[in-house]
Coordinates of C-alpha atoms in Angstrom, one line a residue:
M1 CA -14.0 0.0 -4.6
Q2 CA -12.5 -1.3 -7.8
R3 CA -9.7 -3.8 -7.3
D4 CA -7.8 -5.4 -10.1
R5 CA -4.5 -6.5 -8.7
F6 CA -3.3 -8.1 -5.5
D7 CA -1.3 -6.7 -2.7
G8 CA 1.4 -8.2 -0.4
G9 CA -1.2 -9.6 2.0
G10 CA -2.9 -11.7 -0.5
A11 CA -5.8 -9.4 -1.3
R12 CA -6.5 -7.2 -4.3
V13 CA -4.9 -3.8 -4.8
H14 CA -7.2 -0.8 -5.2
R15 CA -6.5 0.6 -8.7
A16 CA -7.6 4.0 -10.0
G17 CA -5.5 4.4 -13.1
S18 CA -1.9 5.8 -13.3
A19 CA -0.3 9.0 -14.0
P20 CA 1.6 9.6 -17.3
K21 CA 5.2 10.5 -17.5
T22 CA 4.6 13.9 -18.9
E23 CA 3.5 16.6 -16.5
R24 CA 0.7 19.0 -17.4
A25 CA -0.5 21.8 -15.2
V26 CA -4.1 21.6 -13.9
Q27 CA -6.0 24.7 -15.1
H28 CA -8.8 26.2 -13.1
G29 CA -11.1 25.8 -16.1
P30 CA -11.0 25.0 -19.9
S31 CA -11.1 27.5 -22.7
A32 CA -14.4 27.7 -24.6
S33 CA -12.9 26.1 -27.7
A34 CA -11.4 23.2 -25.7
A35 CA -14.6 22.6 -23.8
R36 CA -16.5 22.1 -27.1
R37 CA -14.2 19.3 -27.9
W38 CA -14.5 17.5 -24.6
S39 CA -17.0 14.8 -23.8
P40 CA -19.2 15.5 -20.7
R41 CA -17.4 12.7 -18.8
L42 CA -14.0 14.1 -19.5
L43 CA -15.1 17.7 -18.6
A44 CA -16.6 16.5 -15.3
R45 CA -13.4 14.6 -14.4
H46 CA -11.3 17.6 -15.2
C47 CA -13.4 19.9 -13.0
A48 CA -13.3 17.4 -10.2
L49 CA -9.6 17.1 -10.3
A50 CA -9.2 20.9 -10.5
M51 CA -11.4 21.3 -7.4
V52 CA -9.3 18.8 -5.5
V53 CA -6.1 20.6 -6.4
A54 CA -7.7 23.9 -5.3
L55 CA -8.5 22.3 -1.9
V56 CA -5.3 20.5 -1.3
V57 CA -2.3 22.0 -3.2
P58 CA -0.8 25.4 -2.2
S59 CA -1.6 28.1 -4.8
G60 CA 0.9 28.8 -7.5
V61 CA 2.2 25.3 -7.6
A62 CA 1.9 23.2 -10.8
V63 CA 0.7 19.6 -10.3
A64 CA 1.0 16.6 -12.6
Q65 CA -2.5 15.5 -13.8
S66 CA -3.3 12.0 -14.9
G67 CA -5.2 12.2 -18.2
A68 CA -5.1 15.9 -18.6
A69 CA -7.8 17.2 -21.0
P70 CA -6.9 18.0 -24.6
G71 CA -5.9 21.6 -25.1
A72 CA -4.6 22.1 -21.6
S73 CA -1.6 24.4 -21.5
A74 CA 1.8 23.2 -20.2
Q75 CA 1.8 25.8 -17.4
R76 CA -0.8 28.2 -16.0
P77 CA 0.7 31.7 -15.4
G78 CA 1.0 32.4 -11.7
P79 CA 3.4 32.8 -8.8
A80 CA 6.8 31.1 -9.1
R81 CA 7.0 27.4 -8.3
T82 CA 8.9 26.5 -5.1
S83 CA 12.0 24.6 -6.1
A84 CA 12.3 21.0 -4.9
G85 CA 16.0 20.9 -5.8
D86 CA 17.7 18.4 -8.1
L87 CA 15.0 15.7 -8.6
T88 CA 17.7 13.1 -9.7
R89 CA 19.6 13.2 -6.4
F90 CA 17.8 10.1 -5.1
N91 CA 18.2 8.0 -8.2
T92 CA 20.9 5.7 -6.7
S93 CA 18.9 5.1 -3.6
V94 CA 16.2 3.0 -5.3
V95 CA 16.6 -0.4 -7.0
R96 CA 14.5 -2.7 -9.0
I97 CA 13.5 -6.0 -7.4
D98 CA 12.6 -9.1 -9.3
T99 CA 11.3 -12.1 -7.4
R100 CA 10.1 -15.6 -8.2
V101 CA 7.9 -17.7 -6.0
P102 CA 7.6 -21.5 -5.9
S103 CA 4.5 -22.9 -7.5
D104 CA 3.4 -24.5 -4.2
A105 CA 3.4 -21.2 -2.3
T106 CA 0.1 -20.1 -0.9
S107 CA 0.3 -16.7 -2.5
V108 CA 0.9 -17.8 -6.0
Q109 CA -2.8 -18.1 -7.0
S110 CA -3.6 -14.5 -6.0
L111 CA -0.2 -12.8 -6.5
G112 CA 1.4 -14.7 -9.3
A113 CA 4.8 -16.5 -9.3
E114 CA 6.9 -13.7 -10.8
R115 CA 6.8 -10.2 -9.3
V116 CA 8.5 -6.9 -9.9
G117 CA 8.8 -3.8 -7.6
T118 CA 10.9 -1.1 -6.2
G119 CA 13.2 -1.2 -3.2
I120 CA 14.9 1.5 -1.1
I121 CA 18.5 1.0 0.1
L122 CA 18.8 1.3 3.9
D123 CA 22.5 0.2 4.1
D124 CA 25.1 -1.4 1.9
R125 CA 23.2 -4.8 1.9
T126 CA 19.7 -4.1 3.1
V127 CA 16.7 -3.1 0.9
L128 CA 13.2 -2.1 2.1
T129 CA 10.2 -2.9 -0.1
I130 CA 6.5 -3.7 0.1
G131 CA 5.3 -7.1 1.1
Y132 CA 3.8 -8.0 -2.3
V133 CA 7.3 -8.2 -3.8
A134 CA 8.8 -10.3 -0.9
L135 CA 6.0 -12.6 0.2
E136 CA 7.1 -16.3 -0.1
A137 CA 9.8 -15.3 -2.7
D138 CA 12.5 -17.9 -3.1
A139 CA 14.6 -16.2 -5.8
V140 CA 15.4 -12.5 -5.6
M141 CA 17.4 -10.3 -8.0
V142 CA 18.2 -6.7 -7.2
T143 CA 19.2 -4.3 -10.0
T144 CA 20.8 -1.0 -9.0
A145 CA 20.5 2.3 -10.8
S146 CA 23.9 1.6 -12.4
G147 CA 22.6 -1.6 -13.9
K148 CA 24.5 -3.9 -11.5
R149 CA 22.5 -7.1 -10.9
I150 CA 22.9 -8.7 -7.4
P151 CA 21.4 -11.9 -6.1
A152 CA 19.6 -11.5 -2.9
S153 CA 17.1 -13.2 -0.5
V154 CA 14.1 -12.2 1.6
A155 CA 15.3 -11.4 5.1
G156 CA 11.9 -10.7 6.7
Y157 CA 8.2 -10.1 6.1
D158 CA 5.6 -8.5 8.3
H159 CA 1.9 -9.0 7.6
A160 CA 0.7 -6.3 10.0
T161 CA 2.5 -3.5 8.3
G162 CA 3.0 -5.0 4.8
F163 CA 6.8 -4.4 4.8
G164 CA 9.4 -6.7 3.3
V165 CA 13.1 -6.6 3.8
I166 CA 15.7 -7.9 1.3
R167 CA 19.4 -8.7 2.0
T168 CA 21.8 -8.8 -1.0
A169 CA 24.7 -11.3 -1.4
V170 CA 27.2 -8.5 -1.9
S171 CA 27.3 -4.8 -1.2
L172 CA 25.1 -2.4 -3.2
D173 CA 26.7 0.5 -5.1
G174 CA 23.9 3.0 -4.4
K175 CA 23.4 5.6 -1.6
A176 CA 21.5 4.6 1.5
M177 CA 18.4 6.6 2.5
A178 CA 17.8 7.5 6.1
L179 CA 14.5 6.8 7.8
G180 CA 12.6 10.0 8.5
D181 CA 9.7 10.8 10.9
S182 CA 6.5 9.8 9.3
D183 CA 4.4 10.9 12.2
K184 CA 5.2 14.5 11.3
V185 CA 3.8 14.2 7.8
A186 CA 0.8 16.5 7.4
E187 CA -2.0 17.2 4.9
K188 CA -1.1 19.6 2.1
Q189 CA 2.6 18.9 2.6
R190 CA 4.7 18.6 -0.5
V191 CA 6.6 15.3 -0.8
L192 CA 8.6 13.4 -3.5
T193 CA 8.3 9.9 -4.9
L194 CA 10.6 7.8 -6.9
G195 CA 10.3 4.3 -8.3
H196 CA 12.9 2.1 -10.1
S197 CA 13.8 3.1 -13.7
E198 CA 12.3 6.5 -13.3
P199 CA 14.5 9.4 -14.5
E200 CA 13.8 11.6 -11.5
A201 CA 11.6 12.0 -8.5
T202 CA 8.0 13.4 -8.9
E203 CA 6.4 16.0 -6.7
I204 CA 3.1 15.1 -5.1
Y205 CA 1.0 16.3 -2.2
V206 CA -0.3 14.7 1.0
L207 CA -4.1 14.5 0.7
S208 CA -5.1 12.7 4.0
R209 CA -3.9 10.6 7.0
K210 CA -7.2 8.7 7.4
T211 CA -7.5 5.1 8.6
F212 CA -7.2 2.3 5.9
S213 CA -8.6 -1.2 6.2
A214 CA -8.7 -4.0 3.7
G215 CA -10.2 -7.5 3.5
W216 CA -7.0 -9.4 4.0
E217 CA -7.0 -8.7 7.8
Y218 CA -5.1 -5.5 7.3
L219 CA -5.5 -2.2 9.1
I220 CA -3.3 0.9 9.3
E221 CA -4.5 3.8 11.5
R222 CA -2.6 6.7 9.8
P223 CA -1.2 5.8 6.4
I224 CA -0.2 8.5 4.0
F225 CA -2.5 9.2 1.1
T226 CA -1.2 11.4 -1.7
F227 CA -2.4 13.1 -4.9
P228 CA -2.2 13.0 -7.9
P229 CA -1.9 9.2 -8.4
V230 CA 1.4 7.8 -9.7
N231 CA 2.0 4.4 -11.1
N232 CA 5.3 3.6 -9.2
W233 CA 3.3 2.3 -6.2
S234 CA 4.8 -1.1 -5.6
G235 CA 7.6 -0.4 -3.1
A236 CA 8.4 3.1 -4.3
A237 CA 10.0 5.7 -2.0
L238 CA 8.1 8.6 -0.5
I239 CA 10.6 11.2 0.4
A240 CA 10.4 14.3 2.7
D241 CA 12.0 17.7 1.8
D242 CA 15.0 16.8 3.9
G243 CA 15.7 13.7 1.8
S244 CA 14.6 11.2 4.4
L245 CA 12.4 8.2 3.7
I246 CA 8.9 8.6 5.1
G247 CA 6.8 6.0 3.4
V248 CA 6.8 3.0 1.1
G249 CA 4.4 2.6 -1.8
S250 CA 1.6 0.1 -1.4
L251 CA -1.6 0.8 -3.4
I252 CA -3.3 3.0 -6.0
V253 CA -6.7 3.9 -4.6
N254 CA -9.8 5.7 -5.7
D255 CA -10.8 7.2 -2.3
A256 CA -7.6 9.0 -1.2
A257 CA -9.4 12.0 0.2
Q258 CA -11.0 12.3 3.7
G259 CA -14.8 12.9 3.3
R260 CA -14.8 13.1 -0.5
N261 CA -15.5 10.2 -2.7
G262 CA -13.9 9.3 -6.1
V263 CA -10.6 11.1 -5.6
P264 CA -7.7 8.9 -6.9
G265 CA -4.3 8.7 -5.2
N266 CA -1.7 6.5 -3.6
L267 CA -1.4 4.9 -0.2
W268 CA 2.0 4.8 1.5
V269 CA 2.9 2.7 4.6
P270 CA 4.6 5.1 7.1
V271 CA 8.2 4.2 8.0
N272 CA 7.7 4.7 11.7
L273 CA 5.8 1.4 11.7
L274 CA 9.1 -0.2 10.6
K275 CA 11.4 1.1 13.2
P276 CA 10.3 -1.1 16.2
I277 CA 10.4 -4.3 14.1
L278 CA 13.4 -3.8 11.7
S279 CA 15.9 -5.6 13.8
D280 CA 13.5 -8.5 14.3
L281 CA 12.9 -8.8 10.6
L282 CA 16.7 -8.8 9.9
V283 CA 17.5 -11.3 12.6
R284 CA 14.5 -13.6 12.8
G285 CA 12.6 -12.9 9.6
R286 CA 9.4 -11.8 11.5
R287 CA 8.3 -9.6 14.4
T288 CA 8.4 -11.3 17.9
D289 CA 6.2 -8.9 19.9
G290 CA 2.7 -7.8 19.3
V291 CA 1.9 -10.5 16.8
Q292 CA -1.7 -10.1 15.8
P293 CA -4.1 -13.1 15.7
W294 CA -4.8 -14.2 12.1
L295 CA -8.1 -15.8 11.2
G296 CA -7.6 -16.6 7.5
M297 CA -10.7 -15.0 6.2
T298 CA -11.3 -12.2 3.8
T299 CA -14.2 -9.8 4.5
E300 CA -16.0 -7.0 2.7
N301 CA -18.5 -4.4 3.7
V302 CA -21.7 -5.3 1.7
R303 CA -24.8 -3.1 2.2
G304 CA -23.9 -2.4 5.8
N305 CA -22.9 -6.0 6.6
L306 CA -19.5 -7.5 7.1
M307 CA -19.5 -10.5 4.8
V308 CA -16.9 -13.2 4.5
T309 CA -15.9 -13.4 0.8
R310 CA -13.1 -16.0 1.1
V311 CA -11.5 -18.3 3.6
A312 CA -7.9 -19.6 3.5
R313 CA -7.6 -23.2 2.8
N314 CA -6.9 -25.1 6.0
G315 CA -6.8 -21.8 7.8
P316 CA -8.3 -21.1 11.3
A317 CA -11.7 -19.8 9.9
E318 CA -12.2 -22.7 7.6
N319 CA -11.2 -25.2 10.3
A320 CA -13.9 -23.6 12.6
G321 CA -16.6 -24.0 9.9
I322 CA -16.8 -20.5 8.6
T323 CA -17.5 -20.3 4.8
A324 CA -17.8 -17.6 2.2
G325 CA -21.2 -15.9 2.5
D326 CA -21.3 -15.9 6.3
I327 CA -21.9 -12.5 7.9
V328 CA -19.9 -11.5 11.0
V329 CA -22.2 -9.7 13.5
G330 CA -20.1 -9.9 16.7
V331 CA -16.8 -10.5 18.4
S332 CA -16.5 -11.6 22.1
G333 CA -20.1 -10.6 22.7
E334 CA -19.8 -7.1 21.2
K335 CA -21.5 -6.0 18.0
V336 CA -19.4 -5.5 15.0
G337 CA -19.7 -2.4 12.8
E338 CA -17.5 -1.8 9.8
Q339 CA -14.3 -3.6 8.9
A340 CA -11.8 -1.5 10.9
D341 CA -14.0 -2.0 14.0
F342 CA -14.0 -5.8 13.5
Y343 CA -10.2 -5.9 13.3
R344 CA -9.7 -3.7 16.4
K345 CA -12.0 -6.0 18.4
V346 CA -10.3 -9.2 17.2
W347 CA -6.8 -7.9 17.9
R348 CA -7.9 -6.6 21.3
T349 CA -8.8 -10.2 22.3
G350 CA -5.2 -11.3 22.6
P351 CA -2.1 -12.2 20.5
A352 CA -1.8 -14.8 17.9
G353 CA -2.9 -18.2 19.3
S354 CA -5.9 -16.7 21.1
V355 CA -9.3 -18.2 20.6
I356 CA -11.6 -15.6 19.0
A357 CA -15.3 -15.9 19.8
L358 CA -17.2 -14.8 16.7
R359 CA -21.0 -14.5 16.2
V360 CA -21.9 -15.2 12.6
L361 CA -25.1 -15.2 10.5
K362 CA -25.0 -18.5 8.6
G363 CA -27.9 -19.7 6.4
G364 CA -30.4 -17.5 8.3
D365 CA -29.2 -18.6 11.8
V366 CA -27.0 -16.7 14.2
R367 CA -24.2 -19.0 15.5
E368 CA -21.4 -18.7 18.0
V369 CA -18.1 -19.9 16.4
S370 CA -14.8 -20.2 18.2
V371 CA -11.8 -19.7 16.0
K372 CA -8.3 -20.6 17.2
S373 CA -6.1 -17.9 15.7
V374 CA -2.5 -18.3 14.5
D375 CA 0.5 -16.2 13.6
R376 CA 0.2 -15.5 9.8
S377 CA 3.9 -16.1 9.4
D378 CA 3.5 -19.7 10.4
T379 CA 1.3 -20.3 7.4
L380 CA 3.7 -19.0 4.8
R381 CA 6.3 -20.9 2.8
K382 CA 9.8 -20.3 4.1
A383 CA 12.4 -19.0 1.6
T384 CA 15.4 -21.3 1.2
G385 CA 17.8 -18.4 0.4
I386 CA 20.0 -17.5 -2.5

């Protein structure tokens, strides 16, 4: 996969381009005159997107297309579009978040010292966002839809889900958004998304609920993948028809479909993952139960092998002698398949603090390596507040 930005867990974000502000309907095919003006690459891309829309989106509904071909009409004639209501009704529920991270924080090298994203208002002083925005941030400023700027601080961060929670110094002037039931979100369902500074919400469609894993020791079993891709991904709201929040924007990806390669879209972290830990994040800054063992190593599937591409400085893996280029072949005596299988076997061993028995191929030799895992939160710089 292409990756050119980093996410809240310290690994790169999967980017596949971004959708323009102007909506254009996806046609079933180009006119003859338009086709003569298109390059073969552009024509192939248009046809691929049209095929995805035909498979995913209910008939008669116009869909925004990223990079629509020249000559495409604004709307293809067909059945009337189902109304999504007033698309500006959620505007006061999202905010802009600006954060600054101290230069000695561990995430600065990969994520940068200054970050910008979207937050969703949960109550008069609580804002939910994605971890990239909140991770190790020491200075936080929230800007509401009315333009009011409010100093804030990071209340909590959770590595397992990627959620970050912000608390403002004074009350917000926007409308709180209720948490919905993300378990009920199904493929082909119409949903809405809204990021900070956008004039109104955008209609998109759920493409899949497949498992997602990434090299920064991150696995979500049923995230929400949507199509077409939008560029408000960093903490944006994913909203159900009833106006409730069902997901938080995390990544732009180029493999959003189940069983079909090269389909761009967005990945959203389901809000049901937040419900069991929200009180812990607000009170203690971290989850207290079910803390996964963290090894401090980034992996990638390379030609059927799970290769270590990076180890955290002074992290558990480095301290155990694991280096970039090593290949993981087993956990606790069991063979390891792809990345998700590796994470499941590591986390099944025990909570943070457990010793993880890895079998690695290093320099042509297979070695048994014991790694004393830790809680990821213990390795992060603690915010000092407003």
